[in-house]
PDB file of C-alpha atoms in Angstrom:
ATOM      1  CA  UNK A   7      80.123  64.854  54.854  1.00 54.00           C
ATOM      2  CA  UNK A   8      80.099  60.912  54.294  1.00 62.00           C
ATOM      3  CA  UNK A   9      82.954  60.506  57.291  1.00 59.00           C
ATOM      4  CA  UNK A  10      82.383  62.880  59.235  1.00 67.00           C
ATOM      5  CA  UNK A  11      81.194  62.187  62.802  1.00 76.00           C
ATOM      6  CA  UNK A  12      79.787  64.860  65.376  1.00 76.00           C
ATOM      7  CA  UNK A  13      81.147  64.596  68.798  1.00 81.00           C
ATOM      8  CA  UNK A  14      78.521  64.546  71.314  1.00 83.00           C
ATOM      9  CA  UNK A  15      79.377  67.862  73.170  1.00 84.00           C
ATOM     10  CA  UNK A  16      79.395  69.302  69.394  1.00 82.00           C
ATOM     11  CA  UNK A  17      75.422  67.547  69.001  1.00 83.00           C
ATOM     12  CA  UNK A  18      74.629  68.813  73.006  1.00 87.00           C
ATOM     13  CA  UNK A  19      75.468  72.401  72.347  1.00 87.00           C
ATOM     14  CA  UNK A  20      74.079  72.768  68.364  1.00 87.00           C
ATOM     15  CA  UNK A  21      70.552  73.432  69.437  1.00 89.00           C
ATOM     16  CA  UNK A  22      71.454  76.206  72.079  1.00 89.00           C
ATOM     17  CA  UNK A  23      73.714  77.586  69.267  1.00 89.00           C
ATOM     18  CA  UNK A  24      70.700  77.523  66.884  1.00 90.00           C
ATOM     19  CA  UNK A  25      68.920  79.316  68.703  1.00 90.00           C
ATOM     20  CA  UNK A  26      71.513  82.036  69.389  1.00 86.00           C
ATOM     21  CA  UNK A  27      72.142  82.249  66.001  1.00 85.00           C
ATOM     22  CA  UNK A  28      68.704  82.853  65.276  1.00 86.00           C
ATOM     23  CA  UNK A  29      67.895  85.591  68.189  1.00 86.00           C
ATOM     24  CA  UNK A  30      71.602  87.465  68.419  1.00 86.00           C
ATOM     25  CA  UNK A  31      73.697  86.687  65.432  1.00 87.00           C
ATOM     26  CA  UNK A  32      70.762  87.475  62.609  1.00 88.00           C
ATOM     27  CA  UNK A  33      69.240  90.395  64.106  1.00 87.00           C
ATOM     28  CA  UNK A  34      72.732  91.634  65.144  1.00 88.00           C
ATOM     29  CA  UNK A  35      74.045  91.415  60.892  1.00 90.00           C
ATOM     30  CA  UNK A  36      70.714  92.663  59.922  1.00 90.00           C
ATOM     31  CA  UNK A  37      70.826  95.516  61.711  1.00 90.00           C
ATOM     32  CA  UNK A  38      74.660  96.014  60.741  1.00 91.00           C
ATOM     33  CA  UNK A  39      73.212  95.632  56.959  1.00 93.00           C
ATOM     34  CA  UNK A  40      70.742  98.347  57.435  1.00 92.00           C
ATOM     35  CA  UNK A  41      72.796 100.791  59.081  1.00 91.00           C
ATOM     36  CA  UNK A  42      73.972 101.201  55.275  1.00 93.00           C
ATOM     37  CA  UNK A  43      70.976 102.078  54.162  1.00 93.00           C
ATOM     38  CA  UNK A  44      68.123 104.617  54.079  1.00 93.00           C
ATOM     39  CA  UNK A  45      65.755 101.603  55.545  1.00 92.00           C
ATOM     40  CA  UNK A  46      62.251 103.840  57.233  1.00 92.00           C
ATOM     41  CA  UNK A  47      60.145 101.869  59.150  1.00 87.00           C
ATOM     42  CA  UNK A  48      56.860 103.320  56.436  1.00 87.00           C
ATOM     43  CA  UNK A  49      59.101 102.645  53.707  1.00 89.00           C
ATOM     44  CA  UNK A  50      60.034  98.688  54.027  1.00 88.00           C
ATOM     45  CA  UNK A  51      61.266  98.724  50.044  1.00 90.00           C
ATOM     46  CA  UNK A  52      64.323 101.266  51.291  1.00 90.00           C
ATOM     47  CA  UNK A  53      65.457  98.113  52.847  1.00 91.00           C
ATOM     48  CA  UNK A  54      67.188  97.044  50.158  1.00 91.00           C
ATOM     49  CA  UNK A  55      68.739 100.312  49.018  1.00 91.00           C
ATOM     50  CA  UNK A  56      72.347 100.478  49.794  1.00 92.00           C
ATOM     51  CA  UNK A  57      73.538 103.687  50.521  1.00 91.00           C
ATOM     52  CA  UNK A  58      77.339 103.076  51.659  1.00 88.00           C
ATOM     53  CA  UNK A  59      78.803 104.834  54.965  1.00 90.00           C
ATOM     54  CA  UNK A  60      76.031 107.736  53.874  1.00 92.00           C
ATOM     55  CA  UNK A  61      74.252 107.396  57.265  1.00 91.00           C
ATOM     56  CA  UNK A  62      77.348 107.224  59.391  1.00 91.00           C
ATOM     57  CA  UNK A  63      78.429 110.675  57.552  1.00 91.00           C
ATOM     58  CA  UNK A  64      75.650 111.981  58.445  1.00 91.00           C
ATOM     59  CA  UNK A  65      75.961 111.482  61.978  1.00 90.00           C
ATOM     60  CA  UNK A  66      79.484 113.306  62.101  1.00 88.00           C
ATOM     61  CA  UNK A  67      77.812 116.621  61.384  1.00 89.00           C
ATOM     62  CA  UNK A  68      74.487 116.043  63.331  1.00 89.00           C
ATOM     63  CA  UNK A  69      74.449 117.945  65.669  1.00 91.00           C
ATOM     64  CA  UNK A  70      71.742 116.414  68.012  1.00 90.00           C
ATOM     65  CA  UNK A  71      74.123 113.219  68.064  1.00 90.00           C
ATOM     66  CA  UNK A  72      76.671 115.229  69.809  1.00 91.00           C
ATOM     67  CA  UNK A  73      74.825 116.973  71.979  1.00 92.00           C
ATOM     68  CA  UNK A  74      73.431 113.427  73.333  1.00 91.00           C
ATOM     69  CA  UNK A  75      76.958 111.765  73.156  1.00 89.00           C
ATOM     70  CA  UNK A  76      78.096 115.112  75.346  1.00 90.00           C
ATOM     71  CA  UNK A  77      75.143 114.785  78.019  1.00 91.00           C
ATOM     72  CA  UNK A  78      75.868 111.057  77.692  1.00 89.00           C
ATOM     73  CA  UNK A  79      80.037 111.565  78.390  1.00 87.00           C
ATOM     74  CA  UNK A  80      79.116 114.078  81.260  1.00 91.00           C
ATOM     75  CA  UNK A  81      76.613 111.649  83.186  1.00 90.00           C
ATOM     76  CA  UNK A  82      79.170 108.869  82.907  1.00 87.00           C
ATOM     77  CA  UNK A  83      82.033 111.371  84.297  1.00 88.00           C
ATOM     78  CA  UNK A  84      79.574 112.508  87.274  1.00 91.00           C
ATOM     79  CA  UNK A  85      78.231 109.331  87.971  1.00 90.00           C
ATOM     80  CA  UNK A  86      80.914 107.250  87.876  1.00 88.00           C
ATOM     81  CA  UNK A  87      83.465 109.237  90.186  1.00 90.00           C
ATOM     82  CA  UNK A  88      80.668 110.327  92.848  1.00 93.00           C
ATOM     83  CA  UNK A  89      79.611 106.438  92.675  1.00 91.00           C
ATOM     84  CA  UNK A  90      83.205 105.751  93.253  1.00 91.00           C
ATOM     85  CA  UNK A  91      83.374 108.159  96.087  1.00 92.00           C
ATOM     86  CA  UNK A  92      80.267 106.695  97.844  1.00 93.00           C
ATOM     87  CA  UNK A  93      80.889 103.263  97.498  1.00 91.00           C
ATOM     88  CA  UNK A  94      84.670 103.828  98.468  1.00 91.00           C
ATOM     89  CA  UNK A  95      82.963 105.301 101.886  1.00 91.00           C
ATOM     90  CA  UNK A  96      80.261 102.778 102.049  1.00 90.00           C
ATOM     91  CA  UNK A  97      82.949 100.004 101.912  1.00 90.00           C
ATOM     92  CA  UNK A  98      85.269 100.922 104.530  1.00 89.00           C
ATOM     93  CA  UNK A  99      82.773 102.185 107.006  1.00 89.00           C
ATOM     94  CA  UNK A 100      81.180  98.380 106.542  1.00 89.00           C
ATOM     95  CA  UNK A 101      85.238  96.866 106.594  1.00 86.00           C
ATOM     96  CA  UNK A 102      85.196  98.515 109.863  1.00 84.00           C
ATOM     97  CA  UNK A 103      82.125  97.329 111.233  1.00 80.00           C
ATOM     98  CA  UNK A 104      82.742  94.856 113.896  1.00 75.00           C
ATOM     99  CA  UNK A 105      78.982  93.448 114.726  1.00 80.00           C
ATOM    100  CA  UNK A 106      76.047  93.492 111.811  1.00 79.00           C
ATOM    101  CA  UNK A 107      78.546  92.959 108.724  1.00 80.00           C
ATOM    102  CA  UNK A 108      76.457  90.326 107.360  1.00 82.00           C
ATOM    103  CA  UNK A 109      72.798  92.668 107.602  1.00 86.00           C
ATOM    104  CA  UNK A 110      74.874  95.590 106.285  1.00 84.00           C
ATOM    105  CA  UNK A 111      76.486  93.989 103.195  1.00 84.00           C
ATOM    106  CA  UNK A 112      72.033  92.824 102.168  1.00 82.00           C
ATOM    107  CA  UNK A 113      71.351  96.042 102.975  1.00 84.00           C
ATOM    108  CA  UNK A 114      74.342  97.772 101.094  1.00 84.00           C
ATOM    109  CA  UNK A 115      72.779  95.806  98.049  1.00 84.00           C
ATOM    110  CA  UNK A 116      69.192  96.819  98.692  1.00 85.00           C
ATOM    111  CA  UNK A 117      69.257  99.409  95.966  1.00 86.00           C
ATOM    112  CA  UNK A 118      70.517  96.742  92.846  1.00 84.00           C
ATOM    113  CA  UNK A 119      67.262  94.504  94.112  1.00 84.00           C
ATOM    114  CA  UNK A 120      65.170  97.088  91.619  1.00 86.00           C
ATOM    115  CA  UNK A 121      64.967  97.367  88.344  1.00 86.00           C
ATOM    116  CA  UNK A 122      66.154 100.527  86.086  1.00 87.00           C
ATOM    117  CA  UNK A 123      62.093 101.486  84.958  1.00 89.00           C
ATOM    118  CA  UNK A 124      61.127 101.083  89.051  1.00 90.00           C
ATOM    119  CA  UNK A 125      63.844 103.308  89.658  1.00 90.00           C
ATOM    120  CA  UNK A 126      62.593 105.698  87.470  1.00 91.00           C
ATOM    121  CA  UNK A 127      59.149 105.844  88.477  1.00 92.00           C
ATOM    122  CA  UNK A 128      60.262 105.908  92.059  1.00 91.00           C
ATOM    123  CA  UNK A 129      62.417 108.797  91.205  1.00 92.00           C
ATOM    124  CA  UNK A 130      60.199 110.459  89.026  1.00 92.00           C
ATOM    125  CA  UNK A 131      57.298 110.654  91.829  1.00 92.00           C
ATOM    126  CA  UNK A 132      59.906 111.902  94.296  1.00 92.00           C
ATOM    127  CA  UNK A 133      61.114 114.735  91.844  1.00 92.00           C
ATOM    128  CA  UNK A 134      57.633 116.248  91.179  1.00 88.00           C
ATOM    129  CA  UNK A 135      57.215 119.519  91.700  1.00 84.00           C
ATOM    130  CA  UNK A 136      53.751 119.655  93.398  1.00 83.00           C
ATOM    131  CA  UNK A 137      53.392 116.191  95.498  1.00 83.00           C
ATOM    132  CA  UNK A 138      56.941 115.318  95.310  1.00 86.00           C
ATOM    133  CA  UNK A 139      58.795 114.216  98.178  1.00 88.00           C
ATOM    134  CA  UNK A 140      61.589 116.290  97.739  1.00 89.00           C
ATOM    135  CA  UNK A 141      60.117 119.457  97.129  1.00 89.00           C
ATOM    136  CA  UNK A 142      58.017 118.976 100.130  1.00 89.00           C
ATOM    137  CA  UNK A 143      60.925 118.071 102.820  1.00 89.00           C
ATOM    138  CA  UNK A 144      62.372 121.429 101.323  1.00 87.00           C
ATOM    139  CA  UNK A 145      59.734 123.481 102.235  1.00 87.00           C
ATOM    140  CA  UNK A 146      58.547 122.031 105.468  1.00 86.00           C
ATOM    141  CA  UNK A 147      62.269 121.961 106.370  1.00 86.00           C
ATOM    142  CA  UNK A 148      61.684 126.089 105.280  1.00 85.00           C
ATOM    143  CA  UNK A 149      64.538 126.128 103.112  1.00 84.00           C
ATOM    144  CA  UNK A 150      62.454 126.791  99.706  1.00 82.00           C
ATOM    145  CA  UNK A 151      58.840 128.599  99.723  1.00 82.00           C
ATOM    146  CA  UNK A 152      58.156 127.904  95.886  1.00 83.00           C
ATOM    147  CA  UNK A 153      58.362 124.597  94.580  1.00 84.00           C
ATOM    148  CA  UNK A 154      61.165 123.600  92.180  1.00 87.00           C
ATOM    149  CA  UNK A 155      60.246 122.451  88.918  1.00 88.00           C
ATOM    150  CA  UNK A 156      63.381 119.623  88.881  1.00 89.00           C
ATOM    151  CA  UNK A 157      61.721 117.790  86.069  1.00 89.00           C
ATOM    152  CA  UNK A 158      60.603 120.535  84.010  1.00 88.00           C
ATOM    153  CA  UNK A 159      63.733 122.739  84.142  1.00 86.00           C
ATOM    154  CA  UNK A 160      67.139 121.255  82.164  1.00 83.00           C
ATOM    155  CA  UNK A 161      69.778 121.273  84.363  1.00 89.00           C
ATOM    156  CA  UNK A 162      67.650 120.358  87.509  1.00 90.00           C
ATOM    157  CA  UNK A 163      66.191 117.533  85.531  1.00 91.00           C
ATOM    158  CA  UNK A 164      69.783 115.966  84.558  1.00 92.00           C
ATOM    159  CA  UNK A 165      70.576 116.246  88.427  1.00 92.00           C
ATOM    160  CA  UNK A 166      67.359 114.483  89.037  1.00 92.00           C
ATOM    161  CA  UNK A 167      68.822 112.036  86.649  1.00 93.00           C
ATOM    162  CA  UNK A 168      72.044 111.773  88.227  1.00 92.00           C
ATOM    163  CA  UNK A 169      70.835 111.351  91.333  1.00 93.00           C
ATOM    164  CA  UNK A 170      68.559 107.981  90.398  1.00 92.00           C
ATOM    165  CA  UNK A 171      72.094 106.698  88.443  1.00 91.00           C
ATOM    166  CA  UNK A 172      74.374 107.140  91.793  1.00 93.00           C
ATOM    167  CA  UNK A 173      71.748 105.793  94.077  1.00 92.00           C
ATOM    168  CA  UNK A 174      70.439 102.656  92.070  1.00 90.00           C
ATOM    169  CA  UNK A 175      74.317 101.566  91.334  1.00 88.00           C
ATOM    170  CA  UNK A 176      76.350 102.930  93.893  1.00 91.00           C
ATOM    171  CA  UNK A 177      76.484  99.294  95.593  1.00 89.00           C
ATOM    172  CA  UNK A 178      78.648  98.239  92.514  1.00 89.00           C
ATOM    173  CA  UNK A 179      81.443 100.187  93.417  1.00 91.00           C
ATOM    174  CA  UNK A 180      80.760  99.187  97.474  1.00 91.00           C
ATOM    175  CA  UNK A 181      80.670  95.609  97.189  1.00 90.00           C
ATOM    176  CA  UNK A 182      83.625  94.999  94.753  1.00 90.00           C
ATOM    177  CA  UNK A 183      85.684  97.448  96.664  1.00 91.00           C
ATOM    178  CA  UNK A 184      84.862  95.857  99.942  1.00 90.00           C
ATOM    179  CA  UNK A 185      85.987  92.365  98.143  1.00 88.00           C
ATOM    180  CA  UNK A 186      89.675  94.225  97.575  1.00 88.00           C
ATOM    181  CA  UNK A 187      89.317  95.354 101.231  1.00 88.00           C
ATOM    182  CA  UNK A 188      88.820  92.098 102.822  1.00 87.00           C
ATOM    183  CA  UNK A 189      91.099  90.509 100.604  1.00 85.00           C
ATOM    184  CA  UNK A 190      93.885  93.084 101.759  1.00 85.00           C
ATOM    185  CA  UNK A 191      96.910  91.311 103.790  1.00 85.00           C
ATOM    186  CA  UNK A 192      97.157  93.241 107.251  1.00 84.00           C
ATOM    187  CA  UNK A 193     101.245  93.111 106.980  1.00 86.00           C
ATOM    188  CA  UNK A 194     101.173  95.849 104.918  1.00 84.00           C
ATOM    189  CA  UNK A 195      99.166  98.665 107.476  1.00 85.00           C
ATOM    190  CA  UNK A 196     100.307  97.133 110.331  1.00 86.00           C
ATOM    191  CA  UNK A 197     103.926  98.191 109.030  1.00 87.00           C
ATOM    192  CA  UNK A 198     102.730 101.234 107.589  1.00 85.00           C
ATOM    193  CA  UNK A 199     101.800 101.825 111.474  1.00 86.00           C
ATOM    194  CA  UNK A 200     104.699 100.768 112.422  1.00 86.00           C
ATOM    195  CA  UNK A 201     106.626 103.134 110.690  1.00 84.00           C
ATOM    196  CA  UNK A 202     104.223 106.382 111.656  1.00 85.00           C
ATOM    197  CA  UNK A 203     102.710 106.679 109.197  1.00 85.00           C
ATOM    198  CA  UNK A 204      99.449 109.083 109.096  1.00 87.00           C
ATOM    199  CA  UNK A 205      95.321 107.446 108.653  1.00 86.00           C
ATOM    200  CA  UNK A 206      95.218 109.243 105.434  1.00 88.00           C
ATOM    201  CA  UNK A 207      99.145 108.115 104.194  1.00 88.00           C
ATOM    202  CA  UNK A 208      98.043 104.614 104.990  1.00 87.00           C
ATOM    203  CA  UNK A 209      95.286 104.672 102.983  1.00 87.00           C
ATOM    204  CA  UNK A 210      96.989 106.855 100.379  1.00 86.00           C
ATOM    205  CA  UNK A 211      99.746 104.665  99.543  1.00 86.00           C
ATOM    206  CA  UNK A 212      98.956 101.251 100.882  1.00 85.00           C
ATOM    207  CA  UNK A 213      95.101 100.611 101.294  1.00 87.00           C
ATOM    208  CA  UNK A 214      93.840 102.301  97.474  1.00 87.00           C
ATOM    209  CA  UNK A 215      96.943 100.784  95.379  1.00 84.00           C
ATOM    210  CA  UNK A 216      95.071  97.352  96.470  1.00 85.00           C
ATOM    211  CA  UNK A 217      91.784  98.236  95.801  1.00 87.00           C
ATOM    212  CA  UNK A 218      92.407 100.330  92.630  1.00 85.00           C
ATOM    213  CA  UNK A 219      91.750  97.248  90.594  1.00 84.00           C
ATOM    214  CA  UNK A 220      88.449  96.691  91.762  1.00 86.00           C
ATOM    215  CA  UNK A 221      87.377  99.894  91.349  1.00 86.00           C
ATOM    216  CA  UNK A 222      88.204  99.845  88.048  1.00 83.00           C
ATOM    217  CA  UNK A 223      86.382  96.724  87.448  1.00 84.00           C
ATOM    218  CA  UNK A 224      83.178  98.503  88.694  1.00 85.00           C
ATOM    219  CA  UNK A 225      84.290 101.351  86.447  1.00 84.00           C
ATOM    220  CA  UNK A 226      84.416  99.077  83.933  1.00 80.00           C
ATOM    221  CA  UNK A 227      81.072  97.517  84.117  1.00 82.00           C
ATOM    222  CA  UNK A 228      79.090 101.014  85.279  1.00 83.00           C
ATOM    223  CA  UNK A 229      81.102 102.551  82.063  1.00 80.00           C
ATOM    224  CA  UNK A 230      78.458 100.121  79.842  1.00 78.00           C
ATOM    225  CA  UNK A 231      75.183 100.761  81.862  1.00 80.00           C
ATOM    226  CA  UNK A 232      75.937 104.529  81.324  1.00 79.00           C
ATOM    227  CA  UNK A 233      76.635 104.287  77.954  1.00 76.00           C
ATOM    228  CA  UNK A 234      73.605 102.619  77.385  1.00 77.00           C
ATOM    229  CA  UNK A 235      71.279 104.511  79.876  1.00 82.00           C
ATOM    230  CA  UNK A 236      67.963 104.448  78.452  1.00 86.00           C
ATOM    231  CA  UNK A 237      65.276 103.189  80.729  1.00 88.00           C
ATOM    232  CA  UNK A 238      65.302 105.696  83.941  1.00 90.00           C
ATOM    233  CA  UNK A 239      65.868 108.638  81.464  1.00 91.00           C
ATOM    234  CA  UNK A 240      62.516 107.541  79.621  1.00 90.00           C
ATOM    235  CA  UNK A 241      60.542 107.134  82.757  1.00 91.00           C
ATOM    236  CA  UNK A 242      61.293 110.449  84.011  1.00 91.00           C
ATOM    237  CA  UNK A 243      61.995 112.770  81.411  1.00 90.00           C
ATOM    238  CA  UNK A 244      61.995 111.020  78.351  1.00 87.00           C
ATOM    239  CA  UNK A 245      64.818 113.324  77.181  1.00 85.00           C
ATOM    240  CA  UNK A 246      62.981 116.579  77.551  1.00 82.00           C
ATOM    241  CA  UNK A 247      62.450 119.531  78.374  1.00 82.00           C
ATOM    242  CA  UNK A 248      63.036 119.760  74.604  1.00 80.00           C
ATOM    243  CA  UNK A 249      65.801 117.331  74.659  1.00 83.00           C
ATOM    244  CA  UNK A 250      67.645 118.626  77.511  1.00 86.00           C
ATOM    245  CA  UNK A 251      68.407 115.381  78.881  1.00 90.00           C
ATOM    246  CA  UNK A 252      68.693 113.654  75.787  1.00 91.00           C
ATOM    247  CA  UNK A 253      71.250 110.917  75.806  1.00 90.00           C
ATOM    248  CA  UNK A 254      72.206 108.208  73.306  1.00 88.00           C
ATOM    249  CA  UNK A 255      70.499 105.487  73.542  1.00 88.00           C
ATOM    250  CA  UNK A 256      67.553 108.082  73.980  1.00 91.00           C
ATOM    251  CA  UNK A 257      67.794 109.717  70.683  1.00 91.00           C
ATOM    252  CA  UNK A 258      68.495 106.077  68.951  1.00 91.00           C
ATOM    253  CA  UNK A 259      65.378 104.951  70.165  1.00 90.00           C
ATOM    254  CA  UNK A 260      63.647 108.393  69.108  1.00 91.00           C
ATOM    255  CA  UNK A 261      65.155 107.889  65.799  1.00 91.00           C
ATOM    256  CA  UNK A 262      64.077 104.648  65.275  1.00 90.00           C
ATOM    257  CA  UNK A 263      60.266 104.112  66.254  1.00 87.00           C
ATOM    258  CA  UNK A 264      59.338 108.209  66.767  1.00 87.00           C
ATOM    259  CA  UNK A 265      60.483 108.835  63.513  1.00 87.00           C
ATOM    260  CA  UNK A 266      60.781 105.974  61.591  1.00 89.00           C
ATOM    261  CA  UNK A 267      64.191 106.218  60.346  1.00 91.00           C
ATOM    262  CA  UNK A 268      65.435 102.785  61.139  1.00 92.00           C
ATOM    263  CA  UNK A 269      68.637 102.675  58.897  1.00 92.00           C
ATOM    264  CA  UNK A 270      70.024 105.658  60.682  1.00 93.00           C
ATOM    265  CA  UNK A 271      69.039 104.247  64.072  1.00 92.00           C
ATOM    266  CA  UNK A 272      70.968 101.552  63.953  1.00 92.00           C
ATOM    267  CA  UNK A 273      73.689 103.856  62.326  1.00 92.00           C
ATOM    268  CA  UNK A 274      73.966 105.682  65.692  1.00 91.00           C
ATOM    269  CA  UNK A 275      73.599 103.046  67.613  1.00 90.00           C
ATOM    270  CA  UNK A 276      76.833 101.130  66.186  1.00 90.00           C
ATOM    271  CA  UNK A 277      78.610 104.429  66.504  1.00 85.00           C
ATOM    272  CA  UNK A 278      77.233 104.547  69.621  1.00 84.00           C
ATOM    273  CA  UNK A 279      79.076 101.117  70.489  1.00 84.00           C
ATOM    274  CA  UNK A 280      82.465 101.944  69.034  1.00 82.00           C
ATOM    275  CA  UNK A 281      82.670 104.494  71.634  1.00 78.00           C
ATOM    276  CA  UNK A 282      81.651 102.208  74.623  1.00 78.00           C
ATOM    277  CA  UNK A 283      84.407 100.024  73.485  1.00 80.00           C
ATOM    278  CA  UNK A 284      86.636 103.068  73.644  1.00 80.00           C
ATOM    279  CA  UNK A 285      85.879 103.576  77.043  1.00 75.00           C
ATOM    280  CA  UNK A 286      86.049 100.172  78.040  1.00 76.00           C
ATOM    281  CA  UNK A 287      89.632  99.602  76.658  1.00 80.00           C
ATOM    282  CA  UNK A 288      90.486 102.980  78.219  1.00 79.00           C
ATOM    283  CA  UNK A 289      89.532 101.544  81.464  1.00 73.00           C
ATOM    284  CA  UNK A 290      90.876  97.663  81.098  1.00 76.00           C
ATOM    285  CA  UNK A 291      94.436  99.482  80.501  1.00 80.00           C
ATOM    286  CA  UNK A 292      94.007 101.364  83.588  1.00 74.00           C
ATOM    287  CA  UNK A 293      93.164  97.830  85.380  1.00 72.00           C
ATOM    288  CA  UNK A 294      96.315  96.428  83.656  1.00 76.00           C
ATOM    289  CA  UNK A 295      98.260  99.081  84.582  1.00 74.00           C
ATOM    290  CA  UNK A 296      96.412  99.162  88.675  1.00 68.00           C
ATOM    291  CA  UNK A 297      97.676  95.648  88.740  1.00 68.00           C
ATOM    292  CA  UNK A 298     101.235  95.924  87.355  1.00 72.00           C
ATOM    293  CA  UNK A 299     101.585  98.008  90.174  1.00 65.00           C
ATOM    294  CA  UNK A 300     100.486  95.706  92.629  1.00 59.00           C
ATOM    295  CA  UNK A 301     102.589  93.319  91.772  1.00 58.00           C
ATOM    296  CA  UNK A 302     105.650  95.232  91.538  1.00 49.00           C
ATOM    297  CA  UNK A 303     104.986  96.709  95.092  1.00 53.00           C
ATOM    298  CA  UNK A 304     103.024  93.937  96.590  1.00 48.00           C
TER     299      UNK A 304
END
């Protein structure tokens, strides 16, 4: 070390690299380290007992782990096309707007301003079954006499789940597709007119082959926050009724501080990750491929 000199930017960028060495990189091996063993949270000794790929074995025939990576796969389907859809909508019919674009782009992003656990509490209140506000438009509306228990019941509580997904991130999909809308050259549909060509042919084969990358930049990104969905599912079900709505992240956290078992946590949860990375390399492909296109038609 006698002749060797730090640059400056090297000696300017050491302590932030300290410290996220200290608060990413050592938890992150740590936890890596103990996904190989039978480390319980009562049992800190078990630490130090390696066990091999025993935990990640385990998780190929549990069969709770599926179920939540199945709920988990079926939210993201739902909620990412029907966010799609809506923001798709949302986008043009603010393109289109020829006064107010400014007020309705804030208020397009009104929902984003809160946070997941708000979200849930919000939805959680409006989902009750006796002083909900749902269940209470329904019946003065006359449309249901009894209340429904959409928290209590499975399948009505994942829909009550869905429902706080779309709504608190539907503005992704909105704001980056308006981007590709207003970034959209007018030679092309003013040709496409030109030629008479149909609204819905326009927008078929000219208008969505430009945006199609930016919706699957949003995909991208709302792929991850599904994946990882943990904090509006706690609020309002907290994976019941007897684990209906049990997701992932959900059952790693279960398995960590419910029951203790802290090696297999973190066994499920790097699992848990391979698969996100599945699904996001699924979906940068599909980018690459959205934008080979543009540029061979474009």
């Amino acid at each position: 070390m006698k002749g060797f000199k730090p640059s400056a930017p090297f000696l300017l960028l050491l302590p932030a690299m300290i410290v996220l060495a200290a608060v990413v990189v050592v938890p992150l091996l740590l936890s890596l380290y103990s996904s190989f063993t039978p480390f319980r949270l009562t049992r800190p000794e078990t630490f130090y007992v390696f066990i091999g790929i025993r935990n990640y074995l385990s998780i190929l025939s549990n069969t709770d782990f599926w179920w939540a990576f199945g709920r988990t796969v079926l939210l993201l389907t739902i909620a990412l096309n029907l966010e799609m859809l809506l923001g798709l909508g949302l986008a043009m019919l603010v393109e289109k707007a020829t006064r107010g674009q400014r007020i309705l782009r804030t208020l397009m992003m009104f929902p984003m301003m809160f946070s997941p656990i708000l979200v849930g509490f919000q939805f959680k209140f409006m989902f009750n079954d006796n002083i909900g506000l749902v269940n209470n438009a329904l019946q003065s509306l006359g449309i249901k006499r009894d209340a429904i228990p959409w928290l209590i019941e499975g399948h009505l509580a994942f829909i009550a789940i869905s429902i706080a997904e779309i709504w608190s991130s539907t503005a992704i999909f909105a704001i980056l597709i308006l981007a590709g809308l207003l970034a959209m050259p007018k030679e092309p549909i003013e040709a496409a007119r030109v030629d008479g060509c149909t609204p819905w042919q326009t927008f078929r084969y000219v208008t969505w082959p430009f945006v199609m990358p930016f919706a699957y930049i949003a995909m991208t990104i709302r792929s991850l926050d599904v994946a990882r969905a943990y904090d509006i599912v706690k609020i309002m079900t907290d994976g019941g009724p007897a684990g209906r709505t049990e997701l992932l992240w959900t059952l790693v956290a279960r398995t960590a501080y419910s029951d203790g078992r802290m090696g297999m946590a973190n066994a499920m949860a790097y699992f848990s990750i391979l698969l996100s990375i599945a699904f996001t390399v699924y979906f940068f492909n599909k980018l690459a491929a959205a934008r080979t296109q543009i540029g061979a038609e474009w």
